[in-house]
């Protein structure tokens, strides 16, 4: 890319600040059900399976929208889809906050998922266009570090605030912020450094778009990145997005604030890990070895949670922090997919890789709940269902296997040495 002027550099960082704020909101919405799982179960008098469906609705829509978002990012441009997504997500948050029944809450979560589904892929497109190729993972890591403040807020802060003021008011306030960010995206974000951004986008021709998408999917080098993302982030979204807090309370006997602190440590570790893993990969000029080490540590920790082993508080805190750091390994899957496909199709290639984890979250959250319901013996705790270790172990086995699959897939990643090699792929 050509050197940027001082004004263009200022503009790109300002735009990245706006989309980072939108991503904070996106991450908050993604993991919020975990922080208020007990409140939602009591408010709607629902089972674990139904609660899983409520949380997973976000992931259903997010999954379906990944490839369309990649196409729209490459054709319509990030600015427009970010503005439209902000409006839709804000309306969904209002609906969720005011929901009188579970059906209304499901509809609200659907709109939330639809609105925020465009943020990440649009941002990857902006980073690919506005920054140098060998800085891609580093900039994505900085973006993820900031964005993950949303997941941290969905832990202890959300749990405490919802107990103090009620969870509904929190989501109404989030809806207002979403609308403001939609306006900021329209006013500040630009698709490319040069003025005529439309000239650099492929025209929205159905035949051309489908041909481009098929070229990404037919590329065998794309699929290991998809499977790594599916396994690692799928386990993350399934457990951290809903089941972590109830698991720690029911299996390890923790009070709700302590369990929420564990969740915040996981999210905080993930945020820090995103920055350091992306920076490390760019500096050593390698993707594969970093992914292999992170994914295998991640899978090993899941085996400990599957065992239900009794441990001291400092050890469980340490494991959650470490798990956050190594969870961040899956963020390299976007670079791995981008670097084996044409640069013009960076939106499609990253969206295809990103789809796997959300599909796993969409399927596994209700599946884990359904499996645990099969082992429920009718016990209640504070108005919600109580599950023994055997029931939790049955549900957790699915999540652990998902993480193990992601670790195995890293061995088939094509090493790009942090540059685009699509002509050789």
Short mmCIF file of C-alpha atoms in Angstrom, two decimals, residues 33-266:
data_model
loop_
_atom_site.label_atom_id
_atom_site.label_comp_id
_atom_site.label_asym_id
_atom_site.label_seq_id
_atom_site.Cartn_x
_atom_site.Cartn_y
_atom_site.Cartn_z
CA UNK A 33 -26.25 -14.05 29.59
CA UNK A 34 -23.46 -15.71 31.62
CA UNK A 35 -23.36 -12.82 34.09
CA UNK A 36 -27.14 -12.78 34.59
CA UNK A 37 -27.97 -16.46 33.94
CA UNK A 38 -29.59 -16.88 37.35
CA UNK A 39 -31.66 -13.69 36.86
CA UNK A 40 -32.87 -14.79 33.42
CA UNK A 41 -33.80 -18.26 34.70
CA UNK A 42 -35.84 -16.71 37.51
CA UNK A 43 -37.42 -13.95 35.36
CA UNK A 44 -38.68 -16.34 32.68
CA UNK A 45 -38.98 -19.53 34.83
CA UNK A 46 -36.99 -21.49 32.28
CA UNK A 47 -35.05 -24.76 32.13
CA UNK A 48 -31.35 -25.11 31.27
CA UNK A 49 -32.22 -26.14 27.70
CA UNK A 50 -34.46 -23.09 27.17
CA UNK A 51 -31.88 -20.81 28.74
CA UNK A 52 -29.32 -22.31 26.35
CA UNK A 53 -31.56 -21.51 23.38
CA UNK A 54 -31.99 -17.91 24.63
CA UNK A 55 -28.24 -17.39 24.87
CA UNK A 56 -27.52 -19.25 21.62
CA UNK A 57 -30.02 -17.20 19.58
CA UNK A 58 -27.31 -14.56 19.27
CA UNK A 59 -24.95 -17.18 17.86
CA UNK A 60 -27.52 -18.58 15.42
CA UNK A 61 -27.94 -15.20 13.76
CA UNK A 62 -24.25 -14.34 14.04
CA UNK A 63 -23.31 -17.60 12.31
CA UNK A 64 -25.76 -17.16 9.46
CA UNK A 65 -24.58 -13.58 8.92
CA UNK A 66 -20.83 -14.24 8.72
CA UNK A 67 -20.57 -15.03 5.01
CA UNK A 68 -23.13 -12.37 3.97
CA UNK A 69 -21.20 -9.87 6.10
CA UNK A 70 -17.95 -10.81 4.38
CA UNK A 71 -19.61 -10.29 0.99
CA UNK A 72 -21.10 -6.95 2.07
CA UNK A 73 -17.77 -5.79 3.52
CA UNK A 74 -16.09 -6.51 0.17
CA UNK A 75 -18.87 -4.91 -1.91
CA UNK A 76 -21.01 -2.43 0.03
CA UNK A 77 -18.18 -1.36 2.35
CA UNK A 78 -17.68 -1.38 6.15
CA UNK A 79 -19.05 2.13 6.83
CA UNK A 80 -22.60 1.45 5.70
CA UNK A 81 -22.97 -1.96 7.29
CA UNK A 82 -21.58 -0.71 10.62
CA UNK A 83 -24.15 2.10 10.74
CA UNK A 84 -27.07 -0.16 9.81
CA UNK A 85 -25.92 -2.85 12.25
CA UNK A 86 -25.75 -0.35 15.10
CA UNK A 87 -29.37 0.69 14.60
CA UNK A 88 -30.62 -2.91 14.45
CA UNK A 89 -28.60 -3.95 17.50
CA UNK A 90 -29.90 -0.98 19.48
CA UNK A 91 -33.52 -1.86 18.71
CA UNK A 92 -32.86 -5.47 19.73
CA UNK A 93 -31.37 -4.37 23.04
CA UNK A 94 -34.47 -2.29 23.79
CA UNK A 95 -36.69 -5.27 23.01
CA UNK A 96 -34.64 -7.57 25.25
CA UNK A 97 -34.68 -5.08 28.12
CA UNK A 98 -38.45 -4.60 27.97
CA UNK A 99 -39.27 -8.28 27.21
CA UNK A 100 -42.33 -9.47 29.19
CA UNK A 101 -41.93 -13.10 28.11
CA UNK A 102 -39.24 -15.51 26.93
CA UNK A 103 -40.49 -15.20 23.33
CA UNK A 104 -39.96 -11.42 23.37
CA UNK A 105 -36.50 -11.93 24.87
CA UNK A 106 -35.68 -14.41 22.08
CA UNK A 107 -36.78 -11.87 19.46
CA UNK A 108 -34.63 -9.22 21.11
CA UNK A 109 -31.56 -11.47 21.18
CA UNK A 110 -32.16 -12.26 17.50
CA UNK A 111 -32.04 -8.57 16.57
CA UNK A 112 -29.00 -8.04 18.79
CA UNK A 113 -27.18 -10.87 17.04
CA UNK A 114 -28.17 -9.49 13.63
CA UNK A 115 -26.97 -6.00 14.48
CA UNK A 116 -23.60 -6.81 16.02
CA UNK A 117 -22.77 -9.61 13.56
CA UNK A 118 -21.30 -7.10 11.09
CA UNK A 119 -18.85 -5.38 13.46
CA UNK A 120 -15.93 -7.75 13.52
CA UNK A 121 -15.68 -8.66 9.84
CA UNK A 122 -16.15 -5.02 8.84
CA UNK A 123 -13.28 -4.10 11.14
CA UNK A 124 -11.00 -6.83 9.76
CA UNK A 125 -11.72 -5.42 6.31
CA UNK A 126 -10.79 -1.92 7.47
CA UNK A 127 -7.56 -3.17 9.06
CA UNK A 128 -6.63 -5.12 5.92
CA UNK A 129 -7.13 -1.98 3.79
CA UNK A 130 -5.75 0.73 6.09
CA UNK A 131 -2.68 -1.05 7.59
CA UNK A 132 0.42 -2.82 6.30
CA UNK A 133 0.19 -6.58 5.73
CA UNK A 134 2.92 -7.51 8.24
CA UNK A 135 1.10 -5.57 11.00
CA UNK A 136 -2.26 -7.30 10.53
CA UNK A 137 -2.12 -9.65 13.56
CA UNK A 138 -0.69 -6.91 15.80
CA UNK A 139 -3.42 -4.40 14.93
CA UNK A 140 -6.09 -7.08 15.27
CA UNK A 141 -4.60 -7.93 18.68
CA UNK A 142 -4.83 -4.29 19.81
CA UNK A 143 -8.40 -4.17 18.53
CA UNK A 144 -9.28 -7.37 20.39
CA UNK A 145 -7.59 -6.11 23.57
CA UNK A 146 -9.80 -3.04 23.59
CA UNK A 147 -12.92 -4.86 22.41
CA UNK A 148 -12.64 -7.46 25.13
CA UNK A 149 -13.40 -4.82 27.71
CA UNK A 150 -16.97 -5.71 26.76
CA UNK A 151 -16.52 -9.30 27.89
CA UNK A 152 -14.90 -8.13 31.14
CA UNK A 153 -17.90 -5.86 31.71
CA UNK A 154 -20.18 -8.86 31.13
CA UNK A 155 -18.63 -10.61 34.14
CA UNK A 156 -18.46 -9.12 37.63
CA UNK A 157 -19.55 -5.56 36.66
CA UNK A 158 -22.75 -6.75 34.96
CA UNK A 159 -23.50 -9.20 37.78
CA UNK A 160 -23.10 -6.48 40.40
CA UNK A 161 -24.98 -3.82 38.44
CA UNK A 162 -27.88 -6.14 37.65
CA UNK A 163 -28.26 -6.99 41.34
CA UNK A 164 -28.20 -3.30 42.25
CA UNK A 165 -30.40 -1.83 39.52
CA UNK A 166 -31.97 -4.75 37.64
CA UNK A 167 -30.76 -6.35 34.40
CA UNK A 168 -33.45 -4.73 32.23
CA UNK A 169 -32.22 -1.17 32.73
CA UNK A 170 -28.71 -2.23 31.75
CA UNK A 171 -29.87 -3.42 28.32
CA UNK A 172 -32.00 -0.34 27.70
CA UNK A 173 -28.90 1.80 28.33
CA UNK A 174 -26.85 -0.41 26.00
CA UNK A 175 -29.47 0.16 23.30
CA UNK A 176 -28.98 3.93 23.52
CA UNK A 177 -25.19 3.54 23.25
CA UNK A 178 -25.64 1.32 20.19
CA UNK A 179 -27.63 3.99 18.35
CA UNK A 180 -25.00 6.63 19.15
CA UNK A 181 -22.23 4.39 17.77
CA UNK A 182 -24.23 3.83 14.59
CA UNK A 183 -24.26 7.60 14.05
CA UNK A 184 -20.53 7.87 14.79
CA UNK A 185 -19.78 5.08 12.28
CA UNK A 186 -21.64 6.95 9.55
CA UNK A 187 -19.91 10.26 10.28
CA UNK A 188 -16.34 9.08 10.93
CA UNK A 189 -15.57 5.70 9.31
CA UNK A 190 -14.29 5.63 5.72
CA UNK A 191 -13.83 2.44 3.70
CA UNK A 192 -10.40 3.29 2.23
CA UNK A 193 -7.65 5.92 2.53
CA UNK A 194 -8.34 7.27 -0.97
CA UNK A 195 -11.47 9.27 -1.70
CA UNK A 196 -12.92 7.01 -4.40
CA UNK A 197 -13.41 3.91 -2.24
CA UNK A 198 -16.14 2.48 -4.48
CA UNK A 199 -13.69 2.10 -7.35
CA UNK A 200 -11.68 -0.45 -5.35
CA UNK A 201 -14.61 -2.69 -4.43
CA UNK A 202 -15.89 -5.56 -6.55
CA UNK A 203 -19.31 -4.77 -7.96
CA UNK A 204 -22.19 -6.63 -6.37
CA UNK A 205 -22.73 -9.13 -9.15
CA UNK A 206 -24.23 -12.39 -7.92
CA UNK A 207 -22.19 -14.57 -10.29
CA UNK A 208 -18.93 -12.82 -9.44
CA UNK A 209 -19.62 -12.89 -5.69
CA UNK A 210 -20.54 -16.59 -5.67
CA UNK A 211 -17.48 -17.42 -7.75
CA UNK A 212 -15.26 -15.53 -5.29
CA UNK A 213 -16.86 -17.23 -2.29
CA UNK A 214 -16.47 -20.66 -3.86
CA UNK A 215 -12.79 -19.97 -4.53
CA UNK A 216 -12.29 -19.33 -0.80
CA UNK A 217 -14.21 -22.47 0.19
CA UNK A 218 -12.48 -24.67 -2.40
CA UNK A 219 -9.08 -23.58 -1.15
CA UNK A 220 -7.93 -26.48 1.04
CA UNK A 221 -5.60 -24.15 2.95
CA UNK A 222 -8.65 -22.26 4.29
CA UNK A 223 -10.18 -25.23 6.13
CA UNK A 224 -7.62 -25.83 8.90
CA UNK A 225 -8.13 -22.21 9.99
CA UNK A 226 -11.90 -22.80 10.03
CA UNK A 227 -11.53 -25.92 12.21
CA UNK A 228 -9.13 -24.23 14.64
CA UNK A 229 -11.57 -21.36 15.06
CA UNK A 230 -14.50 -23.77 15.43
CA UNK A 231 -12.85 -25.82 18.15
CA UNK A 232 -11.17 -23.15 20.25
CA UNK A 233 -13.66 -20.29 20.04
CA UNK A 234 -16.62 -22.69 19.98
CA UNK A 235 -15.65 -24.05 23.40
CA UNK A 236 -15.02 -20.48 24.61
CA UNK A 237 -18.37 -19.12 23.43
CA UNK A 238 -20.31 -22.14 24.73
CA UNK A 239 -18.92 -22.12 28.25
CA UNK A 240 -18.04 -18.47 28.87
CA UNK A 241 -21.19 -17.31 27.10
CA UNK A 242 -23.55 -19.06 29.53
CA UNK A 243 -22.41 -21.99 31.65
CA UNK A 244 -19.24 -20.83 33.45
CA UNK A 245 -20.89 -19.00 36.35
CA UNK A 246 -23.51 -21.71 37.14
CA UNK A 247 -20.80 -24.40 36.85
CA UNK A 248 -18.52 -22.71 39.38
CA UNK A 249 -21.41 -22.08 41.77
CA UNK A 250 -22.88 -25.57 41.62
CA UNK A 251 -19.80 -27.78 41.21
CA UNK A 252 -17.21 -25.79 43.18
CA UNK A 253 -19.60 -24.16 45.65
CA UNK A 254 -18.58 -20.58 44.91
CA UNK A 255 -20.66 -17.52 45.74
CA UNK A 256 -21.95 -15.65 42.70
CA UNK A 257 -19.50 -12.69 42.98
CA UNK A 258 -16.53 -15.08 43.21
CA UNK A 259 -17.74 -17.08 40.20
CA UNK A 260 -18.24 -13.84 38.25
CA UNK A 261 -14.69 -12.80 39.16
CA UNK A 262 -13.42 -16.00 37.53
CA UNK A 263 -15.31 -15.12 34.36
CA UNK A 264 -13.84 -11.62 34.35
CA UNK A 265 -10.34 -13.11 34.78
CA UNK A 266 -10.93 -15.33 31.76
#
